[in-house]
Amino acid sequence: MNAYDYLALHRNVNRIVGNEFIDNTVEINSSINLKKSIENLIDNGYLYISEEPNITLQKLKVPELKEILRNNNLKVGGNKPQLIERILENYSSIKIDNELPKVYKATEKGMDLIQNTNYIDHFANNYAISLIRATAIAQNDINSDDKIEFIYLHEVKRLLNDNDISELNLVLHSLVIYYQKNSNDKDKIRQFTNISHYTSVLRNIDDESRYYGIPVSEYVLSASQNEKFYESLLLVDKIPPNVFVELFMKDVENFYNKTMPYTKEVAQYLVADVLKDNNTKSSILNLLNKNTHDIHEHKTYEVKAQSTNNTVKQSTPKQKINSNIKKHEKHSNDEQQNALYGCGCLIAIIIFVTGCTALAF
């Protein structure tokens, strides 16, 4: 049994046989043999095909149910449950012209598997963590109440250890969306929203000021992705700006386990962005563009996963970006060498052909 078998189970329980479905995405549909997955599920006792009238009749539409009753001289009035009940009461003497649909049903074992893999739907089309990776991570989870959270925090810890700020940013953003939709823990939502926003700013400052050589833009610092959340904190809950800034700094620095560059300025910019204070926004933006080299001189920083007490040392994102630049330069040099070699070969061929032509005459 693999991740796609689990997905096939989730997607096809209570579906009509012959109307199987796995996913709308090309990536998943091209990676799975749905027929084989269904066979695996049936062979392993997770799924069975039901022909029981009380199940199959549920799949018929009201006009179809009424037609069965009408053809057997029975009353056709009532809603769908009443029509089904009337057919079942007279089922032994009823004649049905068309074969009733067969339906996939989960066994008790299958229902347990669906419950134990309740993360499947969430990660089926997740842009941050693939379904296969999520399933592999979930195998290590024995007794957590929230498998989806467990998978996210596992990846957060791994990416912190790998110092992969770009991927970490994606995972944190996806985790924040999950928390905002499913958690009632306001402190947790605030903490990870702040961490996600700061990590996004850190990554984008590196990208824009170091890699691309352009000034940090307003877009990098704006609250656009979490605008409603920050408006709620500052305008609805009326958290004082100075308290908001302190909380933001605390959330970020507890997560990274060290004083990080420009946490105060990033938080102050969020406040100014929500309050539409353009003068403050411009001042902070100018300050960051004047001093972004400090971020790149920030050699190392310690980070820790919020879900553990283990602290690890990370190298600065600068190293990764410099590595990418070197790879890019090497690739460009290789292309230039290949082009020169190709030109040399072409010239040699032309000379050879010209010489042969001259000899012929």
Short mmCIF file of C-alpha atoms in Angstrom, two decimals:
data_model
loop_
_atom_site.label_atom_id
_atom_site.label_comp_id
_atom_site.label_asym_id
_atom_site.label_seq_id
_atom_site.Cartn_x
_atom_site.Cartn_y
_atom_site.Cartn_z
CA MET A 1 0.00 0.00 0.00
CA ASN A 2 1.32 3.41 -0.96
CA ALA A 3 0.26 7.07 -0.85
CA TYR A 4 -1.73 6.81 -4.09
CA ASP A 5 -3.57 3.71 -2.84
CA TYR A 6 -4.60 5.72 0.23
CA LEU A 7 -5.75 8.57 -2.01
CA ALA A 8 -7.75 6.15 -4.16
CA LEU A 9 -9.48 4.87 -1.03
CA HIS A 10 -10.38 8.38 0.16
CA ARG A 11 -11.62 9.43 -3.27
CA ASN A 12 -13.68 6.37 -4.20
CA VAL A 13 -15.53 5.27 -1.07
CA ASN A 14 -19.26 5.59 -1.82
CA ARG A 15 -18.63 6.16 -5.54
CA ILE A 16 -20.38 4.17 -8.27
CA VAL A 17 -18.32 1.40 -9.84
CA GLY A 18 -17.33 2.58 -13.31
CA ASN A 19 -17.21 6.20 -12.15
CA GLU A 20 -13.85 6.00 -10.37
CA PHE A 21 -11.99 9.21 -9.60
CA ILE A 22 -8.58 10.07 -8.23
CA ASP A 23 -7.70 13.73 -8.79
CA ASN A 24 -8.05 16.65 -11.17
CA THR A 25 -4.31 17.29 -11.38
CA VAL A 26 -2.30 15.92 -14.29
CA GLU A 27 0.68 15.20 -12.02
CA ILE A 28 -1.21 12.78 -9.79
CA ASN A 29 -3.29 11.24 -12.58
CA SER A 30 -0.14 10.47 -14.56
CA SER A 31 1.54 8.89 -11.53
CA ILE A 32 -1.14 6.43 -10.49
CA ASN A 33 -2.70 3.31 -11.93
CA LEU A 34 -6.17 3.80 -10.48
CA LYS A 35 -7.45 0.40 -11.53
CA LYS A 36 -4.51 -1.31 -9.84
CA SER A 37 -4.95 0.76 -6.67
CA ILE A 38 -8.64 -0.18 -6.46
CA GLU A 39 -7.71 -3.86 -6.91
CA ASN A 40 -5.08 -3.55 -4.15
CA LEU A 41 -7.62 -2.01 -1.80
CA ILE A 42 -10.15 -4.79 -2.46
CA ASP A 43 -7.54 -7.57 -2.27
CA ASN A 44 -6.22 -6.24 1.05
CA GLY A 45 -9.66 -5.97 2.59
CA TYR A 46 -10.03 -2.18 2.71
CA LEU A 47 -12.73 -1.84 0.06
CA TYR A 48 -15.58 -3.94 -1.32
CA ILE A 49 -18.24 -3.60 -4.00
CA SER A 50 -21.78 -3.42 -2.67
CA GLU A 51 -24.96 -4.38 -4.53
CA GLU A 52 -27.25 -3.96 -1.51
CA PRO A 53 -30.44 -2.10 -2.53
CA ASN A 54 -30.41 0.18 0.52
CA ILE A 55 -26.98 1.43 -0.64
CA THR A 56 -27.33 1.35 -4.42
CA LEU A 57 -30.75 3.04 -4.49
CA GLN A 58 -29.16 6.07 -2.83
CA LYS A 59 -27.24 6.66 -6.06
CA LEU A 60 -30.39 7.00 -8.20
CA LYS A 61 -32.00 10.36 -8.86
CA VAL A 62 -35.58 11.11 -7.82
CA PRO A 63 -37.00 10.73 -11.39
CA GLU A 64 -35.34 7.30 -11.62
CA LEU A 65 -36.83 6.19 -8.32
CA LYS A 66 -40.27 7.42 -9.34
CA GLU A 67 -39.99 5.52 -12.63
CA ILE A 68 -39.36 2.27 -10.71
CA LEU A 69 -42.42 2.91 -8.54
CA ARG A 70 -44.58 3.94 -11.49
CA ASN A 71 -43.64 0.81 -13.47
CA ASN A 72 -44.73 -1.28 -10.50
CA ASN A 73 -48.01 0.60 -9.92
CA LEU A 74 -46.85 2.10 -6.63
CA LYS A 75 -47.30 5.63 -5.30
CA VAL A 76 -44.77 8.10 -6.66
CA GLY A 77 -45.28 10.93 -4.15
CA GLY A 78 -42.80 11.97 -1.47
CA ASN A 79 -39.18 12.96 -1.08
CA LYS A 80 -36.16 10.80 -1.94
CA PRO A 81 -35.89 8.95 1.41
CA GLN A 82 -39.61 8.14 1.24
CA LEU A 83 -39.33 6.86 -2.33
CA ILE A 84 -36.39 4.61 -1.40
CA GLU A 85 -38.22 3.29 1.66
CA ARG A 86 -41.27 2.45 -0.47
CA ILE A 87 -39.14 0.56 -2.99
CA LEU A 88 -37.38 -1.37 -0.21
CA GLU A 89 -40.69 -2.30 1.43
CA ASN A 90 -41.84 -3.84 -1.85
CA TYR A 91 -38.46 -4.97 -3.12
CA SER A 92 -39.21 -8.71 -3.18
CA SER A 93 -42.12 -8.17 -5.59
CA ILE A 94 -40.73 -5.23 -7.57
CA LYS A 95 -39.45 -5.55 -11.11
CA ILE A 96 -36.57 -3.22 -12.02
CA ASP A 97 -35.83 -2.91 -15.73
CA ASN A 98 -32.32 -1.49 -15.44
CA GLU A 99 -29.55 -2.93 -13.29
CA LEU A 100 -28.93 -0.93 -10.13
CA PRO A 101 -25.47 0.67 -9.85
CA LYS A 102 -22.78 -1.03 -7.80
CA VAL A 103 -21.06 1.05 -5.13
CA TYR A 104 -17.59 1.01 -3.52
CA LYS A 105 -17.84 0.76 0.27
CA ALA A 106 -15.10 0.75 2.91
CA THR A 107 -14.77 -2.21 5.21
CA GLU A 108 -14.23 -1.66 8.93
CA LYS A 109 -10.52 -2.04 8.23
CA GLY A 110 -10.87 0.53 5.44
CA MET A 111 -12.65 2.99 7.71
CA ASP A 112 -9.80 2.71 10.22
CA LEU A 113 -7.29 3.39 7.43
CA ILE A 114 -9.25 6.44 6.26
CA GLN A 115 -9.19 7.80 9.81
CA ASN A 116 -5.47 7.09 10.24
CA THR A 117 -4.64 8.78 6.92
CA ASN A 118 -6.85 11.81 7.36
CA TYR A 119 -4.00 14.01 6.12
CA ILE A 120 -4.30 12.61 2.57
CA ASP A 121 -6.81 15.11 1.20
CA HIS A 122 -4.84 18.06 2.59
CA PHE A 123 -1.58 17.07 0.90
CA ALA A 124 -3.03 15.67 -2.34
CA ASN A 125 -2.48 19.03 -4.06
CA ASN A 126 -0.24 20.79 -1.55
CA TYR A 127 2.37 23.10 -3.14
CA ALA A 128 4.76 22.89 -0.17
CA ILE A 129 4.87 19.17 0.70
CA SER A 130 4.14 16.38 -1.75
CA LEU A 131 1.64 13.63 -0.99
CA ILE A 132 4.36 10.97 -1.13
CA ARG A 133 6.60 12.86 1.30
CA ALA A 134 3.71 13.62 3.66
CA THR A 135 2.82 9.93 3.75
CA ALA A 136 6.41 8.95 4.49
CA ILE A 137 6.60 11.47 7.34
CA ALA A 138 3.26 10.33 8.75
CA GLN A 139 4.63 6.80 9.19
CA ASN A 140 6.75 8.17 12.06
CA ASP A 141 3.74 9.65 13.85
CA ILE A 142 2.48 7.32 16.55
CA ASN A 143 0.07 9.28 18.70
CA SER A 144 -0.20 12.96 17.73
CA ASP A 145 -3.71 14.39 17.64
CA ASP A 146 -3.07 16.36 14.45
CA LYS A 147 -1.14 14.48 11.75
CA ILE A 148 -1.22 17.44 9.39
CA GLU A 149 0.47 19.66 11.96
CA PHE A 150 2.97 16.87 12.74
CA ILE A 151 3.94 16.64 9.05
CA TYR A 152 4.37 20.40 8.71
CA LEU A 153 6.49 20.76 11.85
CA HIS A 154 8.63 17.80 10.82
CA GLU A 155 9.41 19.57 7.54
CA VAL A 156 10.01 22.90 9.30
CA LYS A 157 12.66 21.26 11.46
CA ARG A 158 14.30 19.53 8.48
CA LEU A 159 14.43 22.71 6.39
CA LEU A 160 15.87 24.66 9.28
CA ASN A 161 18.59 22.05 9.61
CA ASP A 162 19.22 22.23 5.85
CA ASN A 163 19.13 26.03 5.90
CA ASP A 164 16.74 25.94 2.95
CA ILE A 165 15.08 29.32 3.46
CA SER A 166 13.20 29.26 0.16
CA GLU A 167 11.48 25.91 0.84
CA LEU A 168 11.02 26.82 4.51
CA ASN A 169 9.13 29.91 3.42
CA LEU A 170 6.72 27.79 1.34
CA VAL A 171 6.10 25.30 4.15
CA LEU A 172 5.56 28.02 6.76
CA HIS A 173 3.12 29.86 4.49
CA SER A 174 1.13 26.67 3.90
CA LEU A 175 1.16 25.89 7.63
CA VAL A 176 -0.14 29.37 8.43
CA ILE A 177 -3.04 28.91 6.01
CA TYR A 178 -3.82 25.59 7.68
CA TYR A 179 -3.74 27.12 11.18
CA GLN A 180 -5.87 30.10 10.16
CA LYS A 181 -8.55 27.76 8.80
CA ASN A 182 -8.46 25.02 11.42
CA SER A 183 -6.99 26.24 14.71
CA ASN A 184 -8.61 28.20 17.51
CA ASP A 185 -5.25 28.87 19.16
CA LYS A 186 -4.80 32.59 18.47
CA ASP A 187 -1.30 32.69 19.94
CA LYS A 188 -0.13 29.85 17.71
CA ILE A 189 -1.67 31.49 14.63
CA ARG A 190 0.00 34.80 15.46
CA GLN A 191 3.38 33.21 16.16
CA PHE A 192 3.56 31.28 12.90
CA THR A 193 2.09 34.11 10.84
CA ASN A 194 4.82 36.41 12.17
CA ILE A 195 7.52 33.78 11.61
CA SER A 196 6.26 33.11 8.10
CA HIS A 197 6.15 36.79 7.21
CA TYR A 198 9.64 37.47 8.54
CA THR A 199 11.09 34.42 6.77
CA SER A 200 9.50 35.59 3.53
CA VAL A 201 11.03 39.05 3.99
CA LEU A 202 14.44 37.54 4.79
CA ARG A 203 14.35 35.37 1.68
CA ASN A 204 13.18 38.19 -0.58
CA ILE A 205 15.74 40.66 0.74
CA ASP A 206 18.40 38.12 -0.17
CA ASP A 207 16.88 37.57 -3.60
CA GLU A 208 16.41 41.21 -4.50
CA SER A 209 19.34 42.99 -2.91
CA ARG A 210 21.99 40.33 -3.21
CA TYR A 211 21.17 38.03 -6.11
CA TYR A 212 19.40 40.41 -8.48
CA GLY A 213 21.16 43.57 -7.33
CA ILE A 214 17.97 45.65 -7.11
CA PRO A 215 16.59 47.64 -4.14
CA VAL A 216 14.21 45.98 -1.71
CA SER A 217 10.69 46.76 -2.86
CA GLU A 218 7.58 47.71 -0.94
CA TYR A 219 6.01 44.43 -2.02
CA VAL A 220 8.61 42.44 -0.05
CA LEU A 221 7.65 44.08 3.25
CA SER A 222 3.91 44.53 2.77
CA ALA A 223 1.30 42.57 4.69
CA SER A 224 -0.49 41.59 1.47
CA GLN A 225 -0.51 37.81 2.04
CA ASN A 226 -1.81 38.18 5.61
CA GLU A 227 -3.40 41.59 5.34
CA LYS A 228 -6.74 40.60 6.88
CA PHE A 229 -5.04 38.84 9.78
CA TYR A 230 -2.87 41.85 10.66
CA GLU A 231 -5.82 44.21 10.21
CA SER A 232 -7.74 42.06 12.67
CA LEU A 233 -4.94 42.28 15.26
CA LEU A 234 -4.36 46.01 14.94
CA LEU A 235 -7.78 47.40 13.99
CA VAL A 236 -10.27 44.94 15.52
CA ASP A 237 -8.43 43.55 18.55
CA LYS A 238 -6.76 46.96 18.84
CA ILE A 239 -3.37 45.66 19.93
CA PRO A 240 -1.20 48.75 20.53
CA PRO A 241 1.50 49.14 17.85
CA ASN A 242 4.35 48.95 20.38
CA VAL A 243 2.93 45.72 21.83
CA PHE A 244 2.51 44.28 18.34
CA VAL A 245 6.15 45.07 17.53
CA GLU A 246 7.34 43.44 20.76
CA LEU A 247 5.28 40.30 20.09
CA PHE A 248 6.56 40.10 16.52
CA MET A 249 10.18 40.34 17.62
CA LYS A 250 9.65 37.78 20.37
CA ASP A 251 7.93 35.29 18.04
CA VAL A 252 10.68 35.51 15.42
CA GLU A 253 13.61 35.45 17.81
CA ASN A 254 12.20 32.55 19.85
CA PHE A 255 11.84 30.57 16.65
CA TYR A 256 15.35 31.30 15.35
CA ASN A 257 16.77 31.29 18.91
CA LYS A 258 18.85 34.40 18.24
CA THR A 259 18.46 38.10 17.63
CA MET A 260 17.71 38.36 13.93
CA PRO A 261 18.37 41.38 11.70
CA TYR A 262 15.64 43.96 11.22
CA THR A 263 12.85 42.21 13.12
CA LYS A 264 11.84 45.54 14.66
CA GLU A 265 11.83 47.35 11.32
CA VAL A 266 9.84 44.59 9.61
CA ALA A 267 7.24 44.70 12.41
CA GLN A 268 7.07 48.51 12.31
CA TYR A 269 6.56 48.38 8.55
CA LEU A 270 3.62 45.97 9.03
CA VAL A 271 2.03 48.42 11.46
CA ALA A 272 2.56 51.32 9.07
CA ASP A 273 1.21 49.26 6.17
CA VAL A 274 -2.01 48.39 8.02
CA LEU A 275 -2.43 51.96 9.33
CA LYS A 276 -1.65 53.42 5.87
CA ASP A 277 1.24 55.49 7.23
CA ASN A 278 3.15 56.03 3.99
CA ASN A 279 5.80 58.29 5.52
CA THR A 280 6.90 55.65 8.02
CA LYS A 281 6.83 52.99 5.31
CA SER A 282 9.14 55.06 3.10
CA SER A 283 11.56 55.75 5.97
CA ILE A 284 11.84 52.05 6.88
CA LEU A 285 12.22 51.03 3.24
CA ASN A 286 15.04 53.55 2.77
CA LEU A 287 16.74 52.32 5.93
CA LEU A 288 16.63 48.70 4.80
CA ASN A 289 17.96 49.50 1.34
CA LYS A 290 20.78 51.49 2.92
CA ASN A 291 21.81 48.76 5.30
CA THR A 292 20.91 45.41 3.69
CA HIS A 293 24.59 44.51 3.52
CA ASP A 294 24.37 43.92 7.29
CA ILE A 295 22.10 40.95 6.61
CA HIS A 296 24.67 39.40 4.32
CA GLU A 297 27.46 40.01 6.82
CA HIS A 298 25.35 38.14 9.39
CA LYS A 299 27.52 35.02 9.13
CA THR A 300 25.59 32.42 11.05
CA TYR A 301 22.48 32.18 13.13
CA GLU A 302 21.03 29.51 15.33
CA VAL A 303 17.57 28.20 14.67
CA LYS A 304 15.30 25.78 16.38
CA ALA A 305 12.10 24.01 15.40
CA GLN A 306 9.21 25.15 17.55
CA SER A 307 8.10 21.54 17.97
CA THR A 308 11.40 20.43 19.62
CA ASN A 309 13.99 21.60 22.12
CA ASN A 310 16.88 20.82 19.76
CA THR A 311 18.92 23.86 18.67
CA VAL A 312 21.01 23.68 15.52
CA LYS A 313 23.46 26.05 13.83
CA GLN A 314 22.62 27.35 10.41
CA SER A 315 24.80 29.04 7.82
CA THR A 316 23.55 32.29 6.33
CA PRO A 317 21.31 32.20 3.22
CA LYS A 318 24.14 34.11 1.50
CA GLN A 319 26.06 30.85 1.10
CA LYS A 320 23.25 29.23 -0.81
CA ILE A 321 22.78 32.25 -3.04
CA ASN A 322 26.53 32.50 -3.74
CA SER A 323 26.51 28.81 -4.62
CA ASN A 324 23.65 29.40 -7.05
CA ILE A 325 25.56 32.30 -8.61
CA LYS A 326 28.66 30.12 -9.08
CA LYS A 327 26.56 27.39 -10.68
CA HIS A 328 24.99 29.97 -12.96
CA GLU A 329 28.42 31.34 -13.92
CA LYS A 330 29.79 27.85 -14.58
CA HIS A 331 26.76 27.04 -16.71
CA SER A 332 27.27 30.26 -18.70
CA ASN A 333 30.98 29.51 -19.22
CA ASP A 334 30.18 25.99 -20.40
CA GLU A 335 27.65 27.38 -22.86
CA GLN A 336 30.22 29.86 -24.18
CA GLN A 337 32.84 27.12 -24.60
CA ASN A 338 30.33 24.90 -26.40
CA ALA A 339 29.38 27.76 -28.71
CA LEU A 340 33.04 28.49 -29.55
CA TYR A 341 33.69 24.81 -30.18
CA GLY A 342 30.66 24.65 -32.48
CA CYS A 343 31.80 27.70 -34.42
CA GLY A 344 35.30 26.22 -34.81
CA CYS A 345 33.87 22.98 -36.17
CA LEU A 346 31.68 24.87 -38.64
CA ILE A 347 34.63 26.92 -39.94
CA ALA A 348 36.73 23.75 -40.36
CA ILE A 349 33.95 22.11 -42.39
CA ILE A 350 33.61 25.16 -44.65
CA ILE A 351 37.38 25.22 -45.32
CA PHE A 352 37.40 21.50 -46.05
CA VAL A 353 34.48 21.73 -48.49
CA THR A 354 36.04 24.75 -50.23
CA GLY A 355 39.37 22.90 -50.62
CA CYS A 356 37.68 19.83 -52.06
CA THR A 357 35.77 21.97 -54.55
CA ALA A 358 38.99 23.68 -55.68
CA LEU A 359 40.72 20.31 -56.23
CA ALA A 360 37.76 19.06 -58.24
CA PHE A 361 38.16 21.92 -60.68
#
